[in-house]
Short mmCIF file of C-alpha atoms and ligand atoms in Angstrom, two decimals:
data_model
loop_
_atom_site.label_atom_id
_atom_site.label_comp_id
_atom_site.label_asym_id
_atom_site.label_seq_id
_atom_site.Cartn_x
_atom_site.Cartn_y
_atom_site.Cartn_z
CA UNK A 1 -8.74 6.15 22.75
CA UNK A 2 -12.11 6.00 20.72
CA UNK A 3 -12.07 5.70 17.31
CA UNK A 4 -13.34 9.61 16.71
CA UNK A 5 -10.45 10.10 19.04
CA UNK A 6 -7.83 9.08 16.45
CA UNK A 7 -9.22 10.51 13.56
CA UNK A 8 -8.95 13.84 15.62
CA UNK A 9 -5.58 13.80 16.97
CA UNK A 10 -4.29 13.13 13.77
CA UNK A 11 -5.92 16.03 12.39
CA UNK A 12 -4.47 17.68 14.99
CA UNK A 13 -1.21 16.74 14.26
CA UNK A 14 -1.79 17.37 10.57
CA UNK A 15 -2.43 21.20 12.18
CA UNK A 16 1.21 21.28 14.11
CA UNK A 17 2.87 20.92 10.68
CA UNK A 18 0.67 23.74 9.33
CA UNK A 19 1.11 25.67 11.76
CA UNK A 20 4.81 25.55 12.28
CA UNK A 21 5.72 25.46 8.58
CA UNK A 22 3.02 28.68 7.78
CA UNK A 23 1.64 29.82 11.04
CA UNK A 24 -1.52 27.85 9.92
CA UNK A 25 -3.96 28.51 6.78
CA UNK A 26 -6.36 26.09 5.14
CA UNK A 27 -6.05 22.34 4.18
CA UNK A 28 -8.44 20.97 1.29
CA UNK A 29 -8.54 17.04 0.98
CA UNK A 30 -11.08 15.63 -0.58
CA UNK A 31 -11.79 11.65 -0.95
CA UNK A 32 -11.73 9.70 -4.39
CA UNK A 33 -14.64 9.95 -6.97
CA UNK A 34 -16.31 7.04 -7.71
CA UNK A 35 -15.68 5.48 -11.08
CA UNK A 36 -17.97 3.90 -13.87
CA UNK A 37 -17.07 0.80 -14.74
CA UNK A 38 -19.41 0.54 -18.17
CA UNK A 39 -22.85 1.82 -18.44
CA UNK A 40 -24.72 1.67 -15.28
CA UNK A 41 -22.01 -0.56 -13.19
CA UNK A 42 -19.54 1.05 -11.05
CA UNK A 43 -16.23 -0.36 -10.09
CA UNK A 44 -16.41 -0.88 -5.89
CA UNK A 45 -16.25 2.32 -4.34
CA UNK A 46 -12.94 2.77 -2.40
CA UNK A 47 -12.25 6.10 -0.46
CA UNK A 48 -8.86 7.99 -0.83
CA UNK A 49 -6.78 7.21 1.86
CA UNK A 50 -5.59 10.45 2.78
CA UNK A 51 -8.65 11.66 3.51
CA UNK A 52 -9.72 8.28 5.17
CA UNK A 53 -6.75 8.81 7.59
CA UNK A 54 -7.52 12.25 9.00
CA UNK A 55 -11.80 11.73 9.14
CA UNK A 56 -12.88 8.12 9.36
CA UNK A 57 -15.57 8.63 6.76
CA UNK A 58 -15.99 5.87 4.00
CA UNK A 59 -18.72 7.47 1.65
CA UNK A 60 -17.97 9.00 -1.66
CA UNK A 61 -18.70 13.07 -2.38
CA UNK A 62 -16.77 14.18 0.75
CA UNK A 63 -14.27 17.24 1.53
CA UNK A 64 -12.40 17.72 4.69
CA UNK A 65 -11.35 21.10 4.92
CA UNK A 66 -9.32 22.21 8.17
CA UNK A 67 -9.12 25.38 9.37
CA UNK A 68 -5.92 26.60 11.19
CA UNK A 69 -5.39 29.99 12.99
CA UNK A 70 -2.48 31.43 13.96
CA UNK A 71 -3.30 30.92 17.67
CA UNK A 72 -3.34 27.45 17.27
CA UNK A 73 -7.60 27.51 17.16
CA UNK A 74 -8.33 24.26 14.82
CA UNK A 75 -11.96 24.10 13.04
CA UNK A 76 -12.89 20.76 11.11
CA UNK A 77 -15.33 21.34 8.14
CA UNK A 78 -16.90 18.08 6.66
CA UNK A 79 -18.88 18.50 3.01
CA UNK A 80 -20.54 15.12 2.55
CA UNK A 81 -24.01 14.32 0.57
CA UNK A 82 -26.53 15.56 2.04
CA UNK A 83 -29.60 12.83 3.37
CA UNK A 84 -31.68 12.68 0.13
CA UNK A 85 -34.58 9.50 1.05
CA UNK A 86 -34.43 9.07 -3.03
CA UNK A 87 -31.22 8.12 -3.64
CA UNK A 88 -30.93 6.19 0.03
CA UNK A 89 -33.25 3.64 -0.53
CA UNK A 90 -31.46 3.21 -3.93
CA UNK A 91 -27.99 3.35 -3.05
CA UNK A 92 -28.11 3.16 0.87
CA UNK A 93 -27.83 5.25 3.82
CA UNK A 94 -25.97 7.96 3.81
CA UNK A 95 -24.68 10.01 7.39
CA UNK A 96 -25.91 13.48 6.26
CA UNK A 97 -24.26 16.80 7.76
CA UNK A 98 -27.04 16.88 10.05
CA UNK A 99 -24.97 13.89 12.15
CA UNK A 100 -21.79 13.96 10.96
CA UNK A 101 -20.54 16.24 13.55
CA UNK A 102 -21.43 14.09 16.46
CA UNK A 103 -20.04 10.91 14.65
CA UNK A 104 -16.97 12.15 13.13
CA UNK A 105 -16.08 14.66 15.79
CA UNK A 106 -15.62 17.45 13.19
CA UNK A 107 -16.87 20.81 14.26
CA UNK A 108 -19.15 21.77 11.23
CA UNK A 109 -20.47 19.72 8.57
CA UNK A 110 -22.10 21.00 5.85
CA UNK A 111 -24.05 19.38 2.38
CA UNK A 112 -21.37 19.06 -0.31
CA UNK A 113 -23.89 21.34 -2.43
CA UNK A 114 -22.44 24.47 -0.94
CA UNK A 115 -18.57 23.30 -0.76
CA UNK A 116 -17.64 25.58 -3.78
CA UNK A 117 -19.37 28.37 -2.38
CA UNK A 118 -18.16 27.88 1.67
CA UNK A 119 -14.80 27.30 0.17
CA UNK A 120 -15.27 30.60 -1.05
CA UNK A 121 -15.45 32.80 2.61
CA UNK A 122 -13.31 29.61 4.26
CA UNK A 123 -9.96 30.55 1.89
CA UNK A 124 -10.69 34.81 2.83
CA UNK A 125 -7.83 36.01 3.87
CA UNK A 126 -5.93 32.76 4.60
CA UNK A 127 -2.11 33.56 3.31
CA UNK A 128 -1.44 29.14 3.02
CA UNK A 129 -3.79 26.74 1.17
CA UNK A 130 -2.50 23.28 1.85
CA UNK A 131 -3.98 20.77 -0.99
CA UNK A 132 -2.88 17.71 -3.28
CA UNK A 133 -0.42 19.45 -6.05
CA UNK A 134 -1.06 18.86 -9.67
CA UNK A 135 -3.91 16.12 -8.77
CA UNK A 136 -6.15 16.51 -11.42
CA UNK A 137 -7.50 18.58 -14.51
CA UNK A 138 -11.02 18.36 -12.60
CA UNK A 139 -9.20 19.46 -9.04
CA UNK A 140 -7.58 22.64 -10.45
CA UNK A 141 -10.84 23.82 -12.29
CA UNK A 142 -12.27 23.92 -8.66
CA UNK A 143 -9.55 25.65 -7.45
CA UNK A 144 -9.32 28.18 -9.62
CA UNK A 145 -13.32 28.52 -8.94
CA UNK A 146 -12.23 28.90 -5.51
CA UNK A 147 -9.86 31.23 -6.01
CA UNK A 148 -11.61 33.55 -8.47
CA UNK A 149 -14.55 34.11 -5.91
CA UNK A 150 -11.81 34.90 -3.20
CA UNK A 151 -10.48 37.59 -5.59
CA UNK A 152 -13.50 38.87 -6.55
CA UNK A 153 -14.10 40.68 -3.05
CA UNK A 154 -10.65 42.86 -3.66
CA UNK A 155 -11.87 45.71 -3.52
CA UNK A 156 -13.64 44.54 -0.14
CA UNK A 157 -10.75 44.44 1.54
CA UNK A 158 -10.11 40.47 1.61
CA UNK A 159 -6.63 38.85 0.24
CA UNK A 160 -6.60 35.61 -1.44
CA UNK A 161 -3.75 32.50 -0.23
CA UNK A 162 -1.05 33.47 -1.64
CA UNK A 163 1.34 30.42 -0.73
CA UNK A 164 0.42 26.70 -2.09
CA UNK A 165 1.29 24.19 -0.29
CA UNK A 166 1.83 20.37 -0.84
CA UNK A 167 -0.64 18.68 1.84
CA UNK A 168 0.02 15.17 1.18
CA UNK A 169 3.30 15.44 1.95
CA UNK A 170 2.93 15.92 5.52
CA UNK A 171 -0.18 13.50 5.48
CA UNK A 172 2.37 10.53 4.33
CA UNK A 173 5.05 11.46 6.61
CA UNK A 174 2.14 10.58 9.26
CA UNK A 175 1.07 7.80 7.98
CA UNK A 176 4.19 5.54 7.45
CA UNK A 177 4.74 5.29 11.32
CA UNK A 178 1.42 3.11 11.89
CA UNK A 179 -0.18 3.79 15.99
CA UNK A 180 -1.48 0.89 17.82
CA UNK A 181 -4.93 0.91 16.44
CA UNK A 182 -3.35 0.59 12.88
CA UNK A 183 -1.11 -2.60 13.96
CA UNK A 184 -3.96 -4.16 15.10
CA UNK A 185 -6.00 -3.90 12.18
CA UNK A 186 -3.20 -5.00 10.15
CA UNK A 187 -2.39 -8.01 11.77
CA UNK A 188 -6.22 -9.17 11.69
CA UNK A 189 -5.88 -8.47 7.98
CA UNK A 190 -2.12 -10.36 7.85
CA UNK A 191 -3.75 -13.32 9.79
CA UNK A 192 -6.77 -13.56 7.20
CA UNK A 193 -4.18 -13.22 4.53
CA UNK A 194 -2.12 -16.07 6.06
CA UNK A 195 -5.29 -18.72 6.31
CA UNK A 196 -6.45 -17.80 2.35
CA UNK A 197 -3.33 -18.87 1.50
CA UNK A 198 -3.34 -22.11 3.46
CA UNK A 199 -6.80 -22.59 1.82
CA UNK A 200 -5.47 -22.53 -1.92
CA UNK A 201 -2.42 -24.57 -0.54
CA UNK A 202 -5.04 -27.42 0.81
CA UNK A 203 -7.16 -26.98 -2.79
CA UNK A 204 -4.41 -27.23 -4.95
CA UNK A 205 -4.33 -30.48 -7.15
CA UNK A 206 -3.15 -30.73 -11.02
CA UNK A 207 -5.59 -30.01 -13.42
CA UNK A 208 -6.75 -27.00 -11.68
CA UNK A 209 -6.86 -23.50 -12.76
CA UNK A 210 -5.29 -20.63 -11.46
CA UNK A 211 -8.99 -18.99 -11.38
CA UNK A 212 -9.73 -21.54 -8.98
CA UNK A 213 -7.24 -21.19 -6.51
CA UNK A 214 -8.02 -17.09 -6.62
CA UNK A 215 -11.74 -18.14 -5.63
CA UNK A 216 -10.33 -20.06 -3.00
CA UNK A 217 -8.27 -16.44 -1.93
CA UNK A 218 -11.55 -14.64 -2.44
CA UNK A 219 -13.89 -16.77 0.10
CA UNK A 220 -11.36 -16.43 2.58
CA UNK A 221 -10.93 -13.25 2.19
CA UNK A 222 -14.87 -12.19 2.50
CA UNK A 223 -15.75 -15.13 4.80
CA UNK A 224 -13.81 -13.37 7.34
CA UNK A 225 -15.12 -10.07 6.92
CA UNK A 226 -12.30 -8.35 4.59
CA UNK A 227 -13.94 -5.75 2.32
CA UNK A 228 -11.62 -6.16 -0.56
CA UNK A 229 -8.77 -7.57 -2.16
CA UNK A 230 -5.78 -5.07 -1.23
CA UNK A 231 -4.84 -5.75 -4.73
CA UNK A 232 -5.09 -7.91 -7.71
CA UNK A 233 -4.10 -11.53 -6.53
CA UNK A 234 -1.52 -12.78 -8.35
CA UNK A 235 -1.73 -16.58 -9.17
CA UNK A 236 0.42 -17.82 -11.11
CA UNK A 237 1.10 -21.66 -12.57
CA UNK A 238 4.35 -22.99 -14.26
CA UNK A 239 6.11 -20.16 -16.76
CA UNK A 240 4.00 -17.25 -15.11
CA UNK A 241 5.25 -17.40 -12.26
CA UNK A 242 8.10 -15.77 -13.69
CA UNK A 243 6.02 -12.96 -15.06
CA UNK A 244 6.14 -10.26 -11.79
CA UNK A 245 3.09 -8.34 -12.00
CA UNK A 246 0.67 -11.67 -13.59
CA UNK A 247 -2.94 -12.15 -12.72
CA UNK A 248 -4.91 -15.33 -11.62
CA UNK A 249 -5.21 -16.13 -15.48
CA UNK A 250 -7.16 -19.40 -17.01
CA UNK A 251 -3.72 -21.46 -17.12
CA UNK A 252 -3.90 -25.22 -16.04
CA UNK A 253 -1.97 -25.84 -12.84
CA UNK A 254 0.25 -29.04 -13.69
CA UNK A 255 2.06 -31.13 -11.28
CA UNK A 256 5.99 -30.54 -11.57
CA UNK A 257 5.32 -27.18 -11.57
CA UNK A 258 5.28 -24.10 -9.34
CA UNK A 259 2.50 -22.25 -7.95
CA UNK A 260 3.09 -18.58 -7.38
CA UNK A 261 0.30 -16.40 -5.22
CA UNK A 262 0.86 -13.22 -4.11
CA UNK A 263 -2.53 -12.49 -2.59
CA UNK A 264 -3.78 -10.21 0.49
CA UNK A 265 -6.61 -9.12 1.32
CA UNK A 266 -7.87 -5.34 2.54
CA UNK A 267 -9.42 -5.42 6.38
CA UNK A 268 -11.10 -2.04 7.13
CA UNK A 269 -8.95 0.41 4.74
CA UNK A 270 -5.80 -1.74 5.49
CA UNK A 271 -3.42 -3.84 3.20
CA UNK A 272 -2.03 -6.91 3.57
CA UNK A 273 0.60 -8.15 1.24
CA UNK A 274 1.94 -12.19 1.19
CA UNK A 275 3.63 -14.12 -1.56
CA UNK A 276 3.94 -18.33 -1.05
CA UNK A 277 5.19 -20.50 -3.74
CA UNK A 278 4.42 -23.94 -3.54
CA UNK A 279 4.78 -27.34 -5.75
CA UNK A 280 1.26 -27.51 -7.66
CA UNK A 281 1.38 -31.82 -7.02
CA UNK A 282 2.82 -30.94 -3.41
CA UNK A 283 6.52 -32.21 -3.23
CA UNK A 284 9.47 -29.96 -4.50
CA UNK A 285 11.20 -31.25 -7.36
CA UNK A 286 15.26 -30.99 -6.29
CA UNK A 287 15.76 -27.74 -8.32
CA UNK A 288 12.69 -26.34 -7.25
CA UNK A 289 13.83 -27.14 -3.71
CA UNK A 290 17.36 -25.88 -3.79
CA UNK A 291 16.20 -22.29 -5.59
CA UNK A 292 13.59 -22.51 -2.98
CA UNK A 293 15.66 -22.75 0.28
CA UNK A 294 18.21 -19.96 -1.19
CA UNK A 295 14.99 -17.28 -1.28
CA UNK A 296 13.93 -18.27 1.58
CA UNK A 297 17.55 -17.73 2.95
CA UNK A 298 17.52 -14.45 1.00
CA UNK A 299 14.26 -13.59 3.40
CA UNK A 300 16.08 -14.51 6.92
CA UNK A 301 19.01 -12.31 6.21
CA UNK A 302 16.65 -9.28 5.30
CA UNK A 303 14.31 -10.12 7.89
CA UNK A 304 17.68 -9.87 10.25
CA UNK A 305 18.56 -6.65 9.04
CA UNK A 306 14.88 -5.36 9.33
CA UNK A 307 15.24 -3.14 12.55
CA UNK A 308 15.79 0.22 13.96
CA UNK A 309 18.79 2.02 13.13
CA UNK A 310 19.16 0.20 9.94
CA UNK A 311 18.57 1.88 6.78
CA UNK A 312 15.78 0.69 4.26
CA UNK A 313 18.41 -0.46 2.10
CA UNK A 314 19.92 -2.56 4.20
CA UNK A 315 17.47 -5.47 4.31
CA UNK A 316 17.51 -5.20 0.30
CA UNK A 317 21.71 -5.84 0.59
CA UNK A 318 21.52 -8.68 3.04
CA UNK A 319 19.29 -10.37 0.61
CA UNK A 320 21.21 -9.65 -2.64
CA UNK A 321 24.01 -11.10 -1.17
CA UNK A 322 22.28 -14.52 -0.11
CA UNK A 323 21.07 -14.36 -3.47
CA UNK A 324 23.69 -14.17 -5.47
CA UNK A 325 26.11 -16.63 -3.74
CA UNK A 326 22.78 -19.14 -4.51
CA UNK A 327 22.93 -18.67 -7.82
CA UNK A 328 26.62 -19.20 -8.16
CA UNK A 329 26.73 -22.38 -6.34
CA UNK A 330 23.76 -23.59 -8.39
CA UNK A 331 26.16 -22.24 -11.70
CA UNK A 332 23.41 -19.90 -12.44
CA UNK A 333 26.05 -16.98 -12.52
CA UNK A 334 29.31 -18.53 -13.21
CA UNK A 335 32.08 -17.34 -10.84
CA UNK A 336 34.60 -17.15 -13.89
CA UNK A 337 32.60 -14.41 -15.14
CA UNK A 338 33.05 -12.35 -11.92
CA UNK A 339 35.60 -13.43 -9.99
CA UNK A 340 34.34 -12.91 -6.58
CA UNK A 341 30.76 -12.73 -5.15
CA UNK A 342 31.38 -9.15 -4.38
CA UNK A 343 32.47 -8.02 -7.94
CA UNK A 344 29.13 -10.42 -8.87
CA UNK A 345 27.04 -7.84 -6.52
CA UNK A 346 29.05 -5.19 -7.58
CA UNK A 347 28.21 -6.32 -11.64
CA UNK A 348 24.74 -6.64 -10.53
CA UNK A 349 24.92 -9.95 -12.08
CA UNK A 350 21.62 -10.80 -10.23
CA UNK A 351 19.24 -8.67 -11.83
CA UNK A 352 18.80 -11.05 -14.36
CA UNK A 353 16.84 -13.52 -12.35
CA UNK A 354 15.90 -10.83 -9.51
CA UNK A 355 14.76 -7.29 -11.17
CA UNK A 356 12.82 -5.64 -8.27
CA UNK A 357 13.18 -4.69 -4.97
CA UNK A 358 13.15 -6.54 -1.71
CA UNK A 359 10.72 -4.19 0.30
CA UNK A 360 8.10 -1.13 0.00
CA UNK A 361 6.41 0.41 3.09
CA UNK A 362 3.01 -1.37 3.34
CA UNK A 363 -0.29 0.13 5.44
CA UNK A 364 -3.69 1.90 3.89
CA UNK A 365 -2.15 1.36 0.14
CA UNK A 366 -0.28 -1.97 -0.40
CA UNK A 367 1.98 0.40 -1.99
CA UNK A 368 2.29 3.10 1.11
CA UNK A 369 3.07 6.16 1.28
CA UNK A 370 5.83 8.16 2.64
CA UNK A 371 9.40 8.94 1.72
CA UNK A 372 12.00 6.54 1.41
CA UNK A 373 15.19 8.97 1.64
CA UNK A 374 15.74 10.92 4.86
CA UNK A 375 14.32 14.69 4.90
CA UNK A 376 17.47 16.30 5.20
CA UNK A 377 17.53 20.00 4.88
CA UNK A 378 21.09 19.92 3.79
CA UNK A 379 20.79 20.14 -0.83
CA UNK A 380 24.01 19.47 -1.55
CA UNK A 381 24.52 15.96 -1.85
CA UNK A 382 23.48 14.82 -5.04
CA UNK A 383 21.09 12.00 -3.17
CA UNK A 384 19.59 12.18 0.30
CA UNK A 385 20.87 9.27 2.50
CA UNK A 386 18.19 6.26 2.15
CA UNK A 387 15.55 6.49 5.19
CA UNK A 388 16.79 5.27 8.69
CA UNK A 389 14.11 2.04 10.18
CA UNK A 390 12.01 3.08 12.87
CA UNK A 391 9.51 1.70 15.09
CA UNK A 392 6.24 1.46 14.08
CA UNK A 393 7.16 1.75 10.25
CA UNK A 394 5.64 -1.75 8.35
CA UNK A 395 7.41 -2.98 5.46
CA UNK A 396 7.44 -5.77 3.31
CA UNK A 397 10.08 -8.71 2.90
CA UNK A 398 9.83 -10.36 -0.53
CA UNK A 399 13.13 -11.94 -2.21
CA UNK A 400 12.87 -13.58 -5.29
CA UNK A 401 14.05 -15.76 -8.25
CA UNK A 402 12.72 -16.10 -11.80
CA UNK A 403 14.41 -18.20 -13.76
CA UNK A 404 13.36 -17.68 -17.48
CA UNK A 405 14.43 -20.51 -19.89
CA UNK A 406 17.15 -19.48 -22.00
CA UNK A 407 20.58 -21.08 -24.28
CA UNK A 408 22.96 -20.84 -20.80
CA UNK A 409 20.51 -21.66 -18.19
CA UNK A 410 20.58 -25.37 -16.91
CA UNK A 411 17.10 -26.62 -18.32
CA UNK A 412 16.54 -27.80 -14.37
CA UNK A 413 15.83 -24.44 -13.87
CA UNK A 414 13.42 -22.90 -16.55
CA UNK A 415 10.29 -21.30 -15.30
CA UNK A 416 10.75 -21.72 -11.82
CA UNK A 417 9.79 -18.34 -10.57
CA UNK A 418 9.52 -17.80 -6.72
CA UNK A 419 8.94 -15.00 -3.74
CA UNK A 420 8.55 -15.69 -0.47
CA UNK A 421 6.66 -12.25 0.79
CA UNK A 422 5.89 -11.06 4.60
CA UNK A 423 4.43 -8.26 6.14
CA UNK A 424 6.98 -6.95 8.55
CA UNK A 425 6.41 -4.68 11.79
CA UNK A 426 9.60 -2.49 13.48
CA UNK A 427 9.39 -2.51 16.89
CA UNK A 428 12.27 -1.44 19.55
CA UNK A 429 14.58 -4.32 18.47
CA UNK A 430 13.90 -5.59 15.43
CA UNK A 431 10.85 -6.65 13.63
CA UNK A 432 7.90 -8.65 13.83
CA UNK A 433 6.78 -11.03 11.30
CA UNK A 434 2.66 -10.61 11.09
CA UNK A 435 2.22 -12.44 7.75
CA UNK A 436 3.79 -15.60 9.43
CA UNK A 437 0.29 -17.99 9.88
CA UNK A 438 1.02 -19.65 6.77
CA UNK A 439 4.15 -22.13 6.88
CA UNK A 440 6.99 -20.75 4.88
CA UNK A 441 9.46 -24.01 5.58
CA UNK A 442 9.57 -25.89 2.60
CA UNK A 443 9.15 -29.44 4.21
CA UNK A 444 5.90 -27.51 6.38
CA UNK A 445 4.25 -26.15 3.11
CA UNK A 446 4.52 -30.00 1.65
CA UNK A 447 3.19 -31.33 5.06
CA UNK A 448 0.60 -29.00 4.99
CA UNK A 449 -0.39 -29.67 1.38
CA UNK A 450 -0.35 -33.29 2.43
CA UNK A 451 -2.54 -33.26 5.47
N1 LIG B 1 1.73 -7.51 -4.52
C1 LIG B 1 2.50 -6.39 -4.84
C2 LIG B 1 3.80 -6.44 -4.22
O1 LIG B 1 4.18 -7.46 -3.69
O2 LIG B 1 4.50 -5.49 -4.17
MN1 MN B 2 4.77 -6.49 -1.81
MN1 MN B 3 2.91 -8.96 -2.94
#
């Protein structure tokens, strides 16, 4: 299938919802503004990646509208800048409507100039408008512009929508179960993850910074053709590494202590997402090791439980439980306290040294989209069940320990923070590690900071 191919059948698809849930009507999606960073500097443009998903197109100032009859007739409407030579040979090329049909496979395009009025006659007598919900102070405005023109020709004859639906919702259920063309792009973008990571592993010495070992991240990123960062890298020396959400700062990197990266890089409007911890001077100290080899034992026993049939939560359990029993044989938790590792679980004694969670869906967003309960029609349980693991969903595996100095923690074990993170795929039995081209062995991370 060619790459216009995809783009359409998941419009398409997008359509069979519609169309089943309203007997059709109008989608709106359009992609992300661009946003100043001070004066005249903009922050890198990325596109929204809902509307990414169903078109293809990269460039800012774009709408996809999709038009669905009842009979099941689909017409794709593209409003993109139009070609203006001024601002090209300023701020580059742009496709123009003029050959946007032929690229992107859409029927019509038009110039984003005349979106408010097509939008206009496009939303005439359409009962269901499918568009993001709440999105923004600027997004209503424009749909109440919309609206009010529809209205306006009453006494013509022509109804407004009358039914607002949430788009995105049916967008996301799409995109957490990732088709082969996704899976390949995401485990180019896992494998250039995996070498940056060796790369800051080989730099590391003490006396470095942690901005150092990001540049390190950052060649390998773009050296391999990687657009962006799929979000802020995270490098962390010593006490940060105990600090979750910490950016490469300006700390000194000194040996004894651990260095945390949680780095991945973003491979043609894909995420990648891998944590390593390593010893800055190379060698694990013995505490180091021993909370070490219980996360990564954590990881295994999620990584087990990572496969169809399972339920998201599951992986998350497996873990907990390898975690805690580590931290009561190191006397982190004392068993006296608890009395059995259950009741410790049960306590959830752990979340003092592990606060989040051991997995999110990962794809276009690090964070990805798409429901983590089931979508059960049934409203009378007070929860819906947590989602069932399928193939072709991609999720992350990242156990922790931080280990914040206080009065009852051994002094062995202050500021050792550590997460061991891959990028998992569900196939028919199980799962397949992607994120796996950097060592995650303890003794192979030492040899490899050796060699
Ligand atoms: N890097 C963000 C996360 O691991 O969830
Ligand atoms: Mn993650
Ligand atoms: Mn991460």
């Amino acid at each position: 299938m060619n790459k216009t191919n995809i783009y359409q059948q998941r419009r398409i698809a997008l359509a069979k919802q519609m169309l089943s849930k309203t007997g059709g009507g109008i989608a709106v999606i359009s992609t992300a503004p661009e946003v100043a960073r001070n004066r005249d500097s903009e922050f890198p443009y990325r596109h929204d990646s809902d509307f990414f998903y169903l078109s293809g197109f990269e460039e800012p100032g774009a709408t996809l509208v999709l038009k669905v009859s009842s009979n099941g007739q689909i017409e794709s409407h593209l409003f993109c800048r139009p070609k203006d030579l001024e601002r090209e040979i300023w701020d580059g090329i742009r496709l123009g409507p003029e050959a946007a049909p032929e690229k992107l496979g859409v029927e019509f395009a038009h110039s984003n100039q005349v979106l408010d009025q097509k939008l206009g006659e496009l939303l005439a007598d359409q009962d269901a408008i499918y568009i993001r919900l709440a999105e923004s102070a600027e997004a209503d405005r424009r749909l109440r512009h919309w609206m009010r023109q529809v209205r306006s020709q009453a006494r013509a004859g022509i109804n407004p929508p009358s039914e607002f639906h949430d788009v995105e919702s049916l967008i996301h259920e799409m995109r957490l179960f990732k088709d082969a063309h996704e899976i390949d792009i995401m485990r180019k973008a896992a494998a250039i993850s995996a070498r940056a990571h060796i790369r800051a592993m080989q730099a590391c010495k003490p006396g470095m910074y942690e901005y150092q070992l990001e540049a390190e991240l950052l060649h390998e990123f773009r050296n391999s053709g990687a657009q962006s960062v799929a979000y802020n890298s995270i490098v962390a020396g010593g006490e940060n590494t105990c600090i979750l959400h910490y950016r490469a700062g300006s700390t000194e990197l000194r040996g004894g202590e651990l260095c945390l990266i949680d780095a991945g890089c973003e491979l043609d409007g894909y995420a990648s997402d891998i944590t390593r911890t390593f010893p800055i001077n190379g060698k694990f100290s013995g505490p180091q090791r021993a909370l070490y080899n219980i996360t990564l034992a954590a990881q295994e026993a999620a990584v087990a439980m990572t496969k169809p049939g399972n339920t998201f939560m599951q992986p998350h359990e497996a873990a907990l439980r390898v975690l805690t029993q580590g931290l009561l044989d190191e006397k982190l938790l004392k068993l006296a306290d608890y009395g059995s590792l259950e009741n410790a679980i049960e306590a959830g004694a752990y979340r003092r040294f592990y606060m989040h969670r051991t997995s999110h869906w990962l794809g276009m967003d690090v964070h990805d989209v798409g429901s983590y309960r089931e979508h059960i029609e049934d409203n009378s349980q007070e929860e819906k069940p947590w989602r069932i693991l399928k193939s072709g969903m991609v999720i992350t595996i990242e156990p922790g320990l931080y280990i914040r100095p206080a009065d009852d923690v051994d002094e062995a074990f202050w500021n050792i923070g550590i997460r061991i993170e891959d990028d998992a795929v569900l196939n028919d039995s199980g799962c397949e590690l992607i994120s796996r081209g950097v060592p995650v062995n303890a003794d192979e991370i030492e040899a490899l900071m050796k060699s």
